[in-house]
Amino acid sequence: MENLPILQFEEKIMETVEHNPVVVIIGETGSGKSTQLSQILHRRGYTNSGIVGVTQPRRVAAVSVARRVSQELGVRLGEEVGYAIRFEDRTSERTKIKYLTDGVLLRESLSDPELNQYSVIILDEAHERSLNTDILLGLMKRLIKERASNLKVLITSATLDGEKVSKFFSDCPILTVPGKLYPVEIFYSKERPTSYLESSLKTAIDIHIREPEGDVLIFMTGQDDIEKLVSKLEDQIRSLEEGSCMDAIVLPLHGSLPPEMQVRVFSSPPPNCRRFIVATNIAETSLTVDGVVYVIDAGYVKQRQYNPSTGMYSLDVVQISKVQANQRAGRAGRTRPGKCYRLYPSRVYQDEFHDVTVPEIQRSSLAGSVLYLKSMDLPDIDILKFDFLDKPSSESLEDALKQLYLIDAIDENGSILSIGRKMAELPLEPSLSRTLMEANEYGCLSQALTVAAMLSAETTLLPGRSRSTEKKRKHTALELPDGSNWGDHIQLLQIYELWDQADYDINWCKDHKLQVRGMKFVRDVRRQLSQIMQKIAKESLDVRPNDGRKESQQDYKNLRKALCVGYANQLAERMIHHNGYRTLGFKPQLVQVHPSSVLKTDDEGKLPIYVVYHELVATTRPYMRNVCVEEMRWVMPILKKLEKLNVNKLSGGSGHIGEDTESEILDLPEKEITVTGVPDDRESRIQAARDRFLARKAKK
DNA sequence: GAGCACTGC
């Protein structure tokens, strides 16, 4: 600890902090900034007037750094030094240094917008530009003005974008603290390879034959490529002449690997054996593998992006940024000088790579963030003018406003409504928060809580999809409930209730091939949501899961109705002649029900006329993932509302005031559907759909 | 009848 570079800069740092409200600190890996900055400020008396809060983008980082600092100060974790992450608050009244995830700080600022308990806020790893960090940066800029005399903000960043952050904070000073990385020699390819997989393979074998001992870290974009490369590497290593080079083992490393497989990279290798670690981006920041001396970087990453004009998510392979390329290279220099092989020419790196990664705020749906900011009641409520370090597109902000309007979180002028205020308190996407609000009215809150919690964990519920587990999964899918033909939301509800009836037995999860970790997470989320709902309602609500009685069709009906209101912005109508759907929003999209859905066609081979969907994903085709069957009479008021939508008004612009200014939502009786002002084709199609709907009903 | 980079409240 004595020789951490940052300690030599203590005087300089303190002097700068003393005279400036905001300071940017560029600290490379190994500088000790995460553990030492807070201690320096503590030593210099900054904890006398409040807490020093340090945000981290990841939970594990918040916990492990807090633990380290408490050890260095010789205090018990949770007393002078503590941490706060979701589901776990280990702080006390005595806490002076508090590590927390950026999401937790954001939640805290909802109840205390001035963050008065803090004397210093350090936004650590700000260069990662998580959605939450970006919002915090904007909020800090405002806070500094309001609390100029008694709040200090420190922002740590990577070399390449320190200037930008400084400019954002009125040219605040930048301090650079060197890291403790060893030099890494960079090699470029002459050309871009036609196959990055083959090229990685060849480079890896070259290293194995020519270079001295040291592990090799290879970056791939996803599980499929990792599995292919692992098996090819194993084949080639086996075919090398006996005794021509040292032994080697090949280890895959990615997020959907079960934890016990992930930790294999942390156990030390057998002597005289080289390890090849074939990893996704997880090895870029989240996990640090010791012993790596060689890095192979093909320059690609898989990134999820949101298209605000279609409302659709896609997962694309994109070129990494210079910051990412350097982060990857740095992985070779942690224990001794290393080498990084870039499978692209230096010219491509210089001219084509972006300096920094596109921040998350520019590739996500912003409905939740906009609602959050609206609920903070900032004096200038025009959300389109909020001061972001990197502004999201106006299209994206308008999309968010439109969504919030359709689910009654804001009115037609863009002002937050009381229901929206309550929604902002829930750590959920606005659609699900709205569903909970509505479900509480219909007496099915308990079921809605379960569905919301299940959807929050959905991706972690099922184990990886490697070929060996594939068949088993199909097999057990038969044993899981089927949603009673109301769709995936109802199935998720039924799954959780069965687990509840099994007394949360982990063997039940295993028998049904559900990830224990995922199901436990659902239980935690559900508990948290229940508590928040009780707090909002200021009374005790019935939130117990169904205790084994058979759920009636009426229960499902109420829940589906609540989902219809909550997902008013995610509604689709079936085509007349086939089972394709058309989304009902501003720009209609042609989509299909995802093949993994439990929803089945009826006797005539048709799917239901109206569904709501949890998510639109563009893979081989545009799909709706997780759908729920809705009824026409619930959908009609939403269509009415869609007609009145005026984005100009929502965003506080000077748009025309619509002729139809009533904001009342008409609850139309089933037999008297009058649709006015819709284009003719829409009207006749709705008419046709309605006839079919009534005919089906009559048949029953 | 298709396919899941990584986080987080």
CSV table of N, CA and C in Angstrom, one decimal, chain A residues 68 143 168 175 328 488 534 578 588 604 640:
chain,number,residue,atom,x,y,z
A,68,ARG,N,-11.6,-4.0,1.5
A,68,ARG,CA,-10.2,-3.6,1.5
A,68,ARG,C,-9.9,-2.4,2.3
A,143,LEU,N,-26.0,20.1,-8.8
A,143,LEU,CA,-25.8,20.1,-7.4
A,143,LEU,C,-24.7,21.0,-7.0
A,168,PHE,N,-17.1,19.7,-19.6
A,168,PHE,CA,-18.5,19.6,-19.1
A,168,PHE,C,-18.6,20.3,-17.8
A,175,LEU,N,-6.2,16.0,-12.9
A,175,LEU,CA,-5.0,15.5,-12.3
A,175,LEU,C,-4.7,14.1,-12.9
A,328,ARG,N,-8.2,-3.7,-23.2
A,328,ARG,CA,-7.9,-5.1,-23.5
A,328,ARG,C,-6.4,-5.3,-23.5
A,488,ASP,N,-47.0,-15.8,-22.0
A,488,ASP,CA,-45.8,-16.0,-21.2
A,488,ASP,C,-45.8,-15.4,-19.8
A,534,GLN,N,-45.9,-1.2,-0.5
A,534,GLN,CA,-46.6,-0.9,0.8
A,534,GLN,C,-46.3,0.5,1.3
A,578,HIS,N,-53.2,-13.8,-41.5
A,578,HIS,CA,-52.2,-14.7,-41.0
A,578,HIS,C,-51.8,-14.3,-39.6
A,588,PRO,N,-45.9,1.8,-37.0
A,588,PRO,CA,-46.2,0.4,-36.9
A,588,PRO,C,-45.2,-0.5,-37.5
A,604,GLU,N,-58.7,-23.0,-35.0
A,604,GLU,CA,-58.6,-22.6,-36.4
A,604,GLU,C,-57.2,-22.2,-36.8
A,640,LYS,N,-57.8,5.1,-28.6
A,640,LYS,CA,-58.2,6.5,-28.6
A,640,LYS,C,-57.1,7.4,-28.1
